[in-house]
mmCIF file of N, CA and C in Angstrom:
data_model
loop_
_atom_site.group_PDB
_atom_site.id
_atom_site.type_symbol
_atom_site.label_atom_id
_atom_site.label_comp_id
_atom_site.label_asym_id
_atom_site.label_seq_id
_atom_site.Cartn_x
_atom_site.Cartn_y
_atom_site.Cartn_z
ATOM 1 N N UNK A 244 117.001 110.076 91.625
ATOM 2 C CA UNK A 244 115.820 110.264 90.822
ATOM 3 C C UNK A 244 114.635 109.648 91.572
ATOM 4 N N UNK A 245 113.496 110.803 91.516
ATOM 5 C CA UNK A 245 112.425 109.735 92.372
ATOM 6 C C UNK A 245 111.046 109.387 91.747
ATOM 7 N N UNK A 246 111.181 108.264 91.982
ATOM 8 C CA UNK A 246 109.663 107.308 91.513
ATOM 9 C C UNK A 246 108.876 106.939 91.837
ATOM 10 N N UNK A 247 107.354 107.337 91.543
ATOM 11 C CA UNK A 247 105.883 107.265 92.168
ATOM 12 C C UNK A 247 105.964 105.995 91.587
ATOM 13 N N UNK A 248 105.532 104.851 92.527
ATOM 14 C CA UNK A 248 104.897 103.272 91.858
ATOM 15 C C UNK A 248 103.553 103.606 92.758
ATOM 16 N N UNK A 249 102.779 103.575 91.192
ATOM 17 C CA UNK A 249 100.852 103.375 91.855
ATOM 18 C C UNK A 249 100.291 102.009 91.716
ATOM 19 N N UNK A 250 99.955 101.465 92.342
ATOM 20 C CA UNK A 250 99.487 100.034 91.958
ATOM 21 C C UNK A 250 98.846 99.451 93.588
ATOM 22 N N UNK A 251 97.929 98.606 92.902
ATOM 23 C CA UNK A 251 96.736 98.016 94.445
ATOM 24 C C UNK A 251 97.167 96.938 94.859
ATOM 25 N N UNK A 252 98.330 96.503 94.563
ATOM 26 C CA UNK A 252 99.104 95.439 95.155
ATOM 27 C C UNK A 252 99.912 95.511 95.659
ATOM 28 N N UNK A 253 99.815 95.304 97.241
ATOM 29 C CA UNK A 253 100.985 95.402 98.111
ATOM 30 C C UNK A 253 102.291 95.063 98.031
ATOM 31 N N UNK A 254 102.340 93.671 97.296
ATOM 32 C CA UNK A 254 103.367 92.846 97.041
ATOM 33 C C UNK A 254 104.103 93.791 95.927
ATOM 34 N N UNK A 255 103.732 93.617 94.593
ATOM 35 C CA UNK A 255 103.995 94.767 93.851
ATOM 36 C C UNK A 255 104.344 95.912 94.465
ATOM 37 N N UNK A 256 104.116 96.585 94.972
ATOM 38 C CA UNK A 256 104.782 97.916 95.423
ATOM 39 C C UNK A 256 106.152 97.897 96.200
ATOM 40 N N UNK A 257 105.831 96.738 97.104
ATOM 41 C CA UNK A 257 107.267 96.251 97.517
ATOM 42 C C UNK A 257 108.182 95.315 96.994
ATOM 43 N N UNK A 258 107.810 94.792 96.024
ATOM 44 C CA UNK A 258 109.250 94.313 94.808
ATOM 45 C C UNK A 258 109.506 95.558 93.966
ATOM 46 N N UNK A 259 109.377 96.098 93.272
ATOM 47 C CA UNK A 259 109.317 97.547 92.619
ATOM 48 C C UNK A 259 109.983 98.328 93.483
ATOM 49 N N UNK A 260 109.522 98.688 94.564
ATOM 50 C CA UNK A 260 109.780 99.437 95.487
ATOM 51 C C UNK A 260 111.605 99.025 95.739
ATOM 52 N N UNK A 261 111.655 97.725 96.563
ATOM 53 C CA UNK A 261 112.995 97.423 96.956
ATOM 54 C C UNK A 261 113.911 97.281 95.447
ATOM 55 N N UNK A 262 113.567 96.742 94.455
ATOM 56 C CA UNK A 262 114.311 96.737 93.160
ATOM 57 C C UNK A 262 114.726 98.272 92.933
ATOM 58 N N UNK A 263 113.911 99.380 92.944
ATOM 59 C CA UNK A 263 114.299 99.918 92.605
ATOM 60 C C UNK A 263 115.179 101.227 93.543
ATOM 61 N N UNK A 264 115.073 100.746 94.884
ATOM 62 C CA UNK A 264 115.641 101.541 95.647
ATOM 63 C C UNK A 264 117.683 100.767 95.284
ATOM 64 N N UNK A 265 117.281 99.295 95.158
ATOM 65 C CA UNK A 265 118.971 99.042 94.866
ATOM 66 C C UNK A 265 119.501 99.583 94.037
ATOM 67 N N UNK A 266 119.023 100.204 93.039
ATOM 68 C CA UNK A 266 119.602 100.783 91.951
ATOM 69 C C UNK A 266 119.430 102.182 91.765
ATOM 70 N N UNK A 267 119.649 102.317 92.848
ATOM 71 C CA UNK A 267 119.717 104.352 93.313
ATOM 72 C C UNK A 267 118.470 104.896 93.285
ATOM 73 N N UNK A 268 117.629 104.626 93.055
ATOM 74 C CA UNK A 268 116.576 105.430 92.713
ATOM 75 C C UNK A 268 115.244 105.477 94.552
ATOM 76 N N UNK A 269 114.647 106.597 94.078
ATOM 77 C CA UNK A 269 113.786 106.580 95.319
ATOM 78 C C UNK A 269 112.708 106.356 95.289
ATOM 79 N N UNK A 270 112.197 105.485 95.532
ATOM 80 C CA UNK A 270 110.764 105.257 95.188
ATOM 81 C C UNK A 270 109.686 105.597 96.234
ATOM 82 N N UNK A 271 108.932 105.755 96.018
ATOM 83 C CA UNK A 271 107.487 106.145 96.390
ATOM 84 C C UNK A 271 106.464 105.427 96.001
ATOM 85 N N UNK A 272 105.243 105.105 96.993
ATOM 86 C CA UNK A 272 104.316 103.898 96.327
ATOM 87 C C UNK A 272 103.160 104.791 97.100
ATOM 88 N N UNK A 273 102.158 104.114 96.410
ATOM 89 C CA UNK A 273 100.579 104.898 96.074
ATOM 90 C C UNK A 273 100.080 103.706 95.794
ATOM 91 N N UNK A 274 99.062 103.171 96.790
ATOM 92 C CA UNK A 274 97.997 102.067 96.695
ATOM 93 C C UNK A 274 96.985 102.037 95.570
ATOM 94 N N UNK A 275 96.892 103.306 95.025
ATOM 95 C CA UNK A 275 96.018 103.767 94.129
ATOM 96 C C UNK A 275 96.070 105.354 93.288
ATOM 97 N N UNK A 276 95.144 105.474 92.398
ATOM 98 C CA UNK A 276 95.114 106.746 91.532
ATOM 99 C C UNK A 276 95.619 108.019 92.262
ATOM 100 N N UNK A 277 94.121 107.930 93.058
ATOM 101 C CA UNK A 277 94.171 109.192 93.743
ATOM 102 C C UNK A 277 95.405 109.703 95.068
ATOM 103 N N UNK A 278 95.592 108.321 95.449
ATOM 104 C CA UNK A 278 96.589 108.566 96.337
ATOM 105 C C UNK A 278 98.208 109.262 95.679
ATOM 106 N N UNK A 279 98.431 108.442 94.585
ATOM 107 C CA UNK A 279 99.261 109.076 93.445
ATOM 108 C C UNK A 279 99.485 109.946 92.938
ATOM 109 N N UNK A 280 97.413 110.857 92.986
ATOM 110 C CA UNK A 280 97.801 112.120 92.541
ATOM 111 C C UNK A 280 98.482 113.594 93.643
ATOM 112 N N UNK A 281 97.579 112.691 95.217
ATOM 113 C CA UNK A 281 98.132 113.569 96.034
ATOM 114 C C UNK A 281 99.866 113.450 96.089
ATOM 115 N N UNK A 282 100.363 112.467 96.365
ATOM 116 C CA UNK A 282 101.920 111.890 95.874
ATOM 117 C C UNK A 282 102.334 113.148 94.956
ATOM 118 N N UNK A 283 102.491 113.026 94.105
ATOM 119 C CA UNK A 283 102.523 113.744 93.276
ATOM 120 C C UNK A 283 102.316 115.256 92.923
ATOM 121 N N UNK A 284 100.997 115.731 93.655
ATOM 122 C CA UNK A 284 100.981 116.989 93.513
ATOM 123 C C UNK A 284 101.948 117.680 95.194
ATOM 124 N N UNK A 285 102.086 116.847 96.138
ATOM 125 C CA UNK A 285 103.028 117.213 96.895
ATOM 126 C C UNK A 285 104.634 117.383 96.646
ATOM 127 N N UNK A 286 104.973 116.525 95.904
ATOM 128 C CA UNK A 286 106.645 116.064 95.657
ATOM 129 C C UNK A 286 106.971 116.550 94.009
ATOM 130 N N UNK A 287 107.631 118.020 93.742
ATOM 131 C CA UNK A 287 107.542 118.468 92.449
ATOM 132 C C UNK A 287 108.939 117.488 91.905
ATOM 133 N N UNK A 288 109.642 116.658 92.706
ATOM 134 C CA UNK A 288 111.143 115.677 92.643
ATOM 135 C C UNK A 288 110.891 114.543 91.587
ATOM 136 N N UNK A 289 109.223 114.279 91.535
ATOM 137 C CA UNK A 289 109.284 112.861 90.936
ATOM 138 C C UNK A 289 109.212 113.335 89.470
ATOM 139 N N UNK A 290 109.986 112.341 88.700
ATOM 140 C CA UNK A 290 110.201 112.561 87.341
ATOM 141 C C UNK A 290 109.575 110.960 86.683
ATOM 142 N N UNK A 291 109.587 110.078 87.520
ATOM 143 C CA UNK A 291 109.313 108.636 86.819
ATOM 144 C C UNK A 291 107.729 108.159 87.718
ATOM 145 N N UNK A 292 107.223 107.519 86.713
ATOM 146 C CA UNK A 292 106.161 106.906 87.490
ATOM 147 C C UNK A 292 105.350 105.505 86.893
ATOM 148 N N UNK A 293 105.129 105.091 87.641
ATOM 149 C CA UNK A 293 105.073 103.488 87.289
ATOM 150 C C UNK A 293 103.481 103.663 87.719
ATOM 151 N N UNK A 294 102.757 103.514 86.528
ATOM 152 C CA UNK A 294 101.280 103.454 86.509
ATOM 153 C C UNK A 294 100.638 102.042 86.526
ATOM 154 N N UNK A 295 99.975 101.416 87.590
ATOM 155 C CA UNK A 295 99.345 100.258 86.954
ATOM 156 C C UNK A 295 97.490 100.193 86.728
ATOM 157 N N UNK A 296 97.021 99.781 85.551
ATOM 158 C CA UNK A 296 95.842 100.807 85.133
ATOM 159 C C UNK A 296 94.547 100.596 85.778
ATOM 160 N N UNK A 297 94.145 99.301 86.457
ATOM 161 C CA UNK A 297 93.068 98.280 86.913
ATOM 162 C C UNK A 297 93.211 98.541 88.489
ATOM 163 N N UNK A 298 92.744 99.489 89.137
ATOM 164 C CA UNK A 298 92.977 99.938 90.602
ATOM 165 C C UNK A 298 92.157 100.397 91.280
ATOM 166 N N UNK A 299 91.332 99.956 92.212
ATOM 167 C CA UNK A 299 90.189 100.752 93.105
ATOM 168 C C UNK A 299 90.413 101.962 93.615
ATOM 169 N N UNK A 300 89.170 103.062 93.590
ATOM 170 C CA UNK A 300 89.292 104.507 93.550
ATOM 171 C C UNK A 300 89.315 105.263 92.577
ATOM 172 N N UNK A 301 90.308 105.371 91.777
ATOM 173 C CA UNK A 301 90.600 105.912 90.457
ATOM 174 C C UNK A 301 91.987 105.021 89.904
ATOM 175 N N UNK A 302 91.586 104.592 88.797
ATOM 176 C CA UNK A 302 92.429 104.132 88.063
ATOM 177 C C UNK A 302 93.238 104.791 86.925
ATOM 178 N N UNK A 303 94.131 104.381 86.040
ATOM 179 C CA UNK A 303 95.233 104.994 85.738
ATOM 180 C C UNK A 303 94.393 106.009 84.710
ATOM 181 N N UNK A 304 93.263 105.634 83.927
ATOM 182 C CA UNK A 304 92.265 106.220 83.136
ATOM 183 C C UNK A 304 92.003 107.775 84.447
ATOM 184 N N UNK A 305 91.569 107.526 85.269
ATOM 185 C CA UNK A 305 91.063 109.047 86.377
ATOM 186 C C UNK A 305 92.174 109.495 86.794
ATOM 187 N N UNK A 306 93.640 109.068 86.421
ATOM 188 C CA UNK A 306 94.609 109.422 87.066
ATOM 189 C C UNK A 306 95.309 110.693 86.128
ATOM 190 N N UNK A 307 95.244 110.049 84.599
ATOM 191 C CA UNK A 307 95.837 110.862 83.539
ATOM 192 C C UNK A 307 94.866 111.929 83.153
ATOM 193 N N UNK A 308 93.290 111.581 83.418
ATOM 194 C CA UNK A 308 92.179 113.039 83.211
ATOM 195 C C UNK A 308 92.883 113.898 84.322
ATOM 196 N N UNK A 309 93.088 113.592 85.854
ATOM 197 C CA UNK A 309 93.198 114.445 86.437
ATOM 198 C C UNK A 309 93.958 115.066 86.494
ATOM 199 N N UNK A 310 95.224 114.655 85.873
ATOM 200 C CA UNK A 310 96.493 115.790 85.417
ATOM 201 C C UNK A 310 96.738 116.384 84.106
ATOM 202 N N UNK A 311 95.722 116.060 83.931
ATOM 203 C CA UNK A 311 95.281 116.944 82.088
ATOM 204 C C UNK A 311 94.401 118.142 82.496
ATOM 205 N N UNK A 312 93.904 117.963 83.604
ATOM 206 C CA UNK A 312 92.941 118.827 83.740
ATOM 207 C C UNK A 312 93.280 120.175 84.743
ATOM 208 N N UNK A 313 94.143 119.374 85.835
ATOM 209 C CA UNK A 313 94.945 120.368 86.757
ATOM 210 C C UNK A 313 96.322 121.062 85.949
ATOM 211 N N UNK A 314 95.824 122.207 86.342
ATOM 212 C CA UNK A 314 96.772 123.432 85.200
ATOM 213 C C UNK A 314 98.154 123.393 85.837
ATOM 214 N N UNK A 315 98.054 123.047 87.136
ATOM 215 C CA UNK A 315 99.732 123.249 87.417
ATOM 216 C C UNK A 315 100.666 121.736 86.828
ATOM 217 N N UNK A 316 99.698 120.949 87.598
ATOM 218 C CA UNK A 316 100.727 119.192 86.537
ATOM 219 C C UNK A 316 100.500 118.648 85.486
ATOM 220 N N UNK A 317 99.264 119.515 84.724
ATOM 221 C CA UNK A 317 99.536 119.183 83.482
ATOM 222 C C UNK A 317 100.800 120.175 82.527
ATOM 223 N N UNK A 318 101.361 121.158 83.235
ATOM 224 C CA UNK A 318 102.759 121.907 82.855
ATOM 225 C C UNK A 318 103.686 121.114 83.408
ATOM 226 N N UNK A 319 104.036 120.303 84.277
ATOM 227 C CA UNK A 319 105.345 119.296 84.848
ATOM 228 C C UNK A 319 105.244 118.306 83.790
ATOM 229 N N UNK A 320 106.916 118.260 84.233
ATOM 230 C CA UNK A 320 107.778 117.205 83.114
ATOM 231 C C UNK A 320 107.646 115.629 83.829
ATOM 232 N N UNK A 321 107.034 114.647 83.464
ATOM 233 C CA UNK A 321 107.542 113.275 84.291
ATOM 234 C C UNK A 321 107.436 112.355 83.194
ATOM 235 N N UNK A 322 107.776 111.127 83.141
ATOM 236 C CA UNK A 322 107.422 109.744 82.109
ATOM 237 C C UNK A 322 106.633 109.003 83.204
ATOM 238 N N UNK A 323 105.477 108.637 82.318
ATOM 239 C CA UNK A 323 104.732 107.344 83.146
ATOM 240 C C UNK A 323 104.980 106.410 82.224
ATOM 241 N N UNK A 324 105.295 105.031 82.861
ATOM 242 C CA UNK A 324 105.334 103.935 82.235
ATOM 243 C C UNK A 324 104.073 103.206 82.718
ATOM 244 N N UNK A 325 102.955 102.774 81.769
ATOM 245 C CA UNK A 325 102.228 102.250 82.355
ATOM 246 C C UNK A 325 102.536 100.473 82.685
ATOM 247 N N UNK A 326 101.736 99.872 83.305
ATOM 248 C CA UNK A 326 102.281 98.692 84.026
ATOM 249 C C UNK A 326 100.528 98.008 83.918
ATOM 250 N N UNK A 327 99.962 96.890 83.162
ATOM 251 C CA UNK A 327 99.079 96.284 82.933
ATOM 252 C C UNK A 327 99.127 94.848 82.564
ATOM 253 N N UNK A 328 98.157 94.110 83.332
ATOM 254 C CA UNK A 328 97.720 92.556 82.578
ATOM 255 C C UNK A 328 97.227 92.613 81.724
ATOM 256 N N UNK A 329 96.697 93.939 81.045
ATOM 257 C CA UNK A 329 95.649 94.040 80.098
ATOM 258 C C UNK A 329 95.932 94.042 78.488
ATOM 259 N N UNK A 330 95.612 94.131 77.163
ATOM 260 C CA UNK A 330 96.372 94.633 76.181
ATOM 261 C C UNK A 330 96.771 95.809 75.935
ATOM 262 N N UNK A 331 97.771 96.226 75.465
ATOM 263 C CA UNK A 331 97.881 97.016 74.690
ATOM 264 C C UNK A 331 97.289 97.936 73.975
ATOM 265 N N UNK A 332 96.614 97.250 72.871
ATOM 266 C CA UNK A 332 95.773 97.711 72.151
ATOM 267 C C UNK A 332 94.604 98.110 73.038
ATOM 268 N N UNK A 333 93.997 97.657 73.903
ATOM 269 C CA UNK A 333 93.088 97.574 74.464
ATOM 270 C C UNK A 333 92.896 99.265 75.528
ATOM 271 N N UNK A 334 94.495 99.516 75.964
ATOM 272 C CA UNK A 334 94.635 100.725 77.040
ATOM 273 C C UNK A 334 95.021 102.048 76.213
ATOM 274 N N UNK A 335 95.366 102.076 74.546
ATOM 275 C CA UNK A 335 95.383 102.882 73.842
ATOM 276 C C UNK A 335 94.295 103.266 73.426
ATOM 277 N N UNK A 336 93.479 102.414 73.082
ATOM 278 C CA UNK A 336 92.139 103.118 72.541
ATOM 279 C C UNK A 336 91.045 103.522 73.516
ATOM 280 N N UNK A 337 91.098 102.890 74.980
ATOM 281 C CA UNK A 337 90.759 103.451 75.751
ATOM 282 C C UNK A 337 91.247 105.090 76.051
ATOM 283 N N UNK A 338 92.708 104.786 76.094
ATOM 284 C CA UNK A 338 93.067 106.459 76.155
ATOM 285 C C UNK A 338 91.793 107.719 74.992
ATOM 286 N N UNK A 339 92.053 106.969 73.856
ATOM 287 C CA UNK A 339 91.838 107.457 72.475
ATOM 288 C C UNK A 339 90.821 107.980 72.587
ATOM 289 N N UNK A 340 89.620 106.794 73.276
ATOM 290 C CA UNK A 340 88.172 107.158 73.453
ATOM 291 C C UNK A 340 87.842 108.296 74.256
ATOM 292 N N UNK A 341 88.897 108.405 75.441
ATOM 293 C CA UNK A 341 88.615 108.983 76.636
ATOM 294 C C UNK A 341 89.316 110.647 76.454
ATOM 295 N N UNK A 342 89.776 110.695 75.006
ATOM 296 C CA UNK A 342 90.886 111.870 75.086
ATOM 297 C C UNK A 342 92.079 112.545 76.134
ATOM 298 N N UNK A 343 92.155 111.111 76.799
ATOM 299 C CA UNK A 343 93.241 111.351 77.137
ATOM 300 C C UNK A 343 94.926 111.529 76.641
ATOM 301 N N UNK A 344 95.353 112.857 76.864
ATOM 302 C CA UNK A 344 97.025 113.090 76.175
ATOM 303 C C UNK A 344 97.656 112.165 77.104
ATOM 304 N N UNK A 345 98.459 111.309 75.892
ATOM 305 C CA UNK A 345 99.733 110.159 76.242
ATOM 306 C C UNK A 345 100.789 111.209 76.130
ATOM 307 N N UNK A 346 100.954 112.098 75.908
ATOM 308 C CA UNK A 346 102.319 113.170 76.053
ATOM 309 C C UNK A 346 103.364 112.516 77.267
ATOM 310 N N UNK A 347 103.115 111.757 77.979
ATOM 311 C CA UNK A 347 103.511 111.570 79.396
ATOM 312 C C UNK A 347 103.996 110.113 79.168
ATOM 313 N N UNK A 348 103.266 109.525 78.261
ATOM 314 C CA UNK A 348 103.611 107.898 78.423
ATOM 315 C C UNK A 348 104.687 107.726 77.993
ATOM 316 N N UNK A 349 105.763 106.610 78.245
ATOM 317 C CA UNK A 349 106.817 106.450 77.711
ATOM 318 C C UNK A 349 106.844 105.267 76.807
ATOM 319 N N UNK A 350 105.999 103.790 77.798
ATOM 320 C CA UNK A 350 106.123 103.088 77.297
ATOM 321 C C UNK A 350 104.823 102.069 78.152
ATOM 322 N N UNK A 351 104.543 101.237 77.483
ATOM 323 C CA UNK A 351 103.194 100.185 78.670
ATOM 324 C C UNK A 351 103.858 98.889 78.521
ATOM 325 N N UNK A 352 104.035 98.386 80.011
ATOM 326 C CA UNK A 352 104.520 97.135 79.896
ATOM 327 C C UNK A 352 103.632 96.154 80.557
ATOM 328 N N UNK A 353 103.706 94.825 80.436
ATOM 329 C CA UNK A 353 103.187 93.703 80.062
ATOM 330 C C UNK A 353 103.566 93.230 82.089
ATOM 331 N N UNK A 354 102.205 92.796 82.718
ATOM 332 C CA UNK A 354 102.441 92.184 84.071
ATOM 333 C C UNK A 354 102.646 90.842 83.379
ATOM 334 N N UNK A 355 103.736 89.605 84.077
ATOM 335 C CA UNK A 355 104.776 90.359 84.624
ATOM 336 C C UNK A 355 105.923 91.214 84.591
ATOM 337 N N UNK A 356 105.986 91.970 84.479
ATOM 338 C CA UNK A 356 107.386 92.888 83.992
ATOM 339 C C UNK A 356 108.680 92.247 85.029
ATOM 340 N N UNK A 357 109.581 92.437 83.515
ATOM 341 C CA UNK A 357 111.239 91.930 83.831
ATOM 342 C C UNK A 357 111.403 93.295 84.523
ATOM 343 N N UNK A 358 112.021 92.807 85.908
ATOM 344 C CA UNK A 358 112.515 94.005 86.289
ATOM 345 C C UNK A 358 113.742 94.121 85.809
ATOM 346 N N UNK A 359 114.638 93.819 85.334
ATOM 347 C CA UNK A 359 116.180 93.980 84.620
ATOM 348 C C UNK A 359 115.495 95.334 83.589
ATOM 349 N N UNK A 360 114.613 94.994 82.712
ATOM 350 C CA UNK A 360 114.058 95.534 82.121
ATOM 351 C C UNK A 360 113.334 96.751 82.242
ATOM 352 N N UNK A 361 112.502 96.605 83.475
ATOM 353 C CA UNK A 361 111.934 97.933 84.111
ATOM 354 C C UNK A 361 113.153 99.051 84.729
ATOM 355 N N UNK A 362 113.954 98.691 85.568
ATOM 356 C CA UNK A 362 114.711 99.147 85.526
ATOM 357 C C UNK A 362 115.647 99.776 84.494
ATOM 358 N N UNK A 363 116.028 98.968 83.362
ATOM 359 C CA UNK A 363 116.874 99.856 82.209
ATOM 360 C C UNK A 363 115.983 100.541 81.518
ATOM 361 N N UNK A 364 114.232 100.676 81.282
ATOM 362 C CA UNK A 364 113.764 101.446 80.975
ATOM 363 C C UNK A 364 113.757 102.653 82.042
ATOM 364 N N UNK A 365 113.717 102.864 83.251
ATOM 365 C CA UNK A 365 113.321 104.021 84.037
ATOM 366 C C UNK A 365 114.911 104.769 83.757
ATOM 367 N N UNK A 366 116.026 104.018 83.545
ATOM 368 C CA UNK A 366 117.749 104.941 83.489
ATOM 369 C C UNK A 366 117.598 105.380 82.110
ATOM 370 N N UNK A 367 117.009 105.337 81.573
ATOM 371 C CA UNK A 367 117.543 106.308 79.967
ATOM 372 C C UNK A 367 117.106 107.168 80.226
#
């Protein structure tokens, strides 16, 4: 199964990255939005994606307009889990404001994320 991790932290991409390559999975990392979206609109394989929302270039907000808006990946199947220091409440109503469709989200987790955890969320 393969997994886009977007996020502006190097370090992050490579704990994520190696965690989740031990546990079968293939990961893929994207410094940022846009790099994610090219990621993405190249590789029709990825089904999981690890969004983190606070990112220079385009952030996870320019990431989800731009596949709402592109007619071919807003028809693909994937789960984004988003990945934030931020609240909760705070990245929903942003969505809300911004009309962006969560159709895609699975779940938003809390930096730092348990990877035991990240991981048994990406296997269901």
């Amino acid at each position: 199964m393969k997994v886009l991790i977007i996020d502006d932290d190097p370090l992050i991409l490579s704990v994520y990255s190696r965690t989740l390559s031990q546990k079968n999975f293939t990961a893929l990392t994207a410094a940022n939005g846009k790099l994610g979206l090219d990621t993405l609109t190249a590789d029709t394989e990825i089904s999981k994606i690890l969004l983190d929302v606070y990112m220079p270039e385009m952030d996870a907000y320019g990431f989800m307009k731009a596949i709402q808006s592109d007619s071919v990946l807003s028809e693909r199947y994937f789960e984004i889990y988003i990945v934030t220091s931020g609240e909760k409440e705070d990245i929903l109503k942003r969505f809300f404001e911004d009309n962006i469709d969560m159709k895609y989200i699975r779940n938003i987790l809390k930096k730092p994320v348990d990877l035991q955890m990240l991981t048994a969320a990406l296997q269901l």
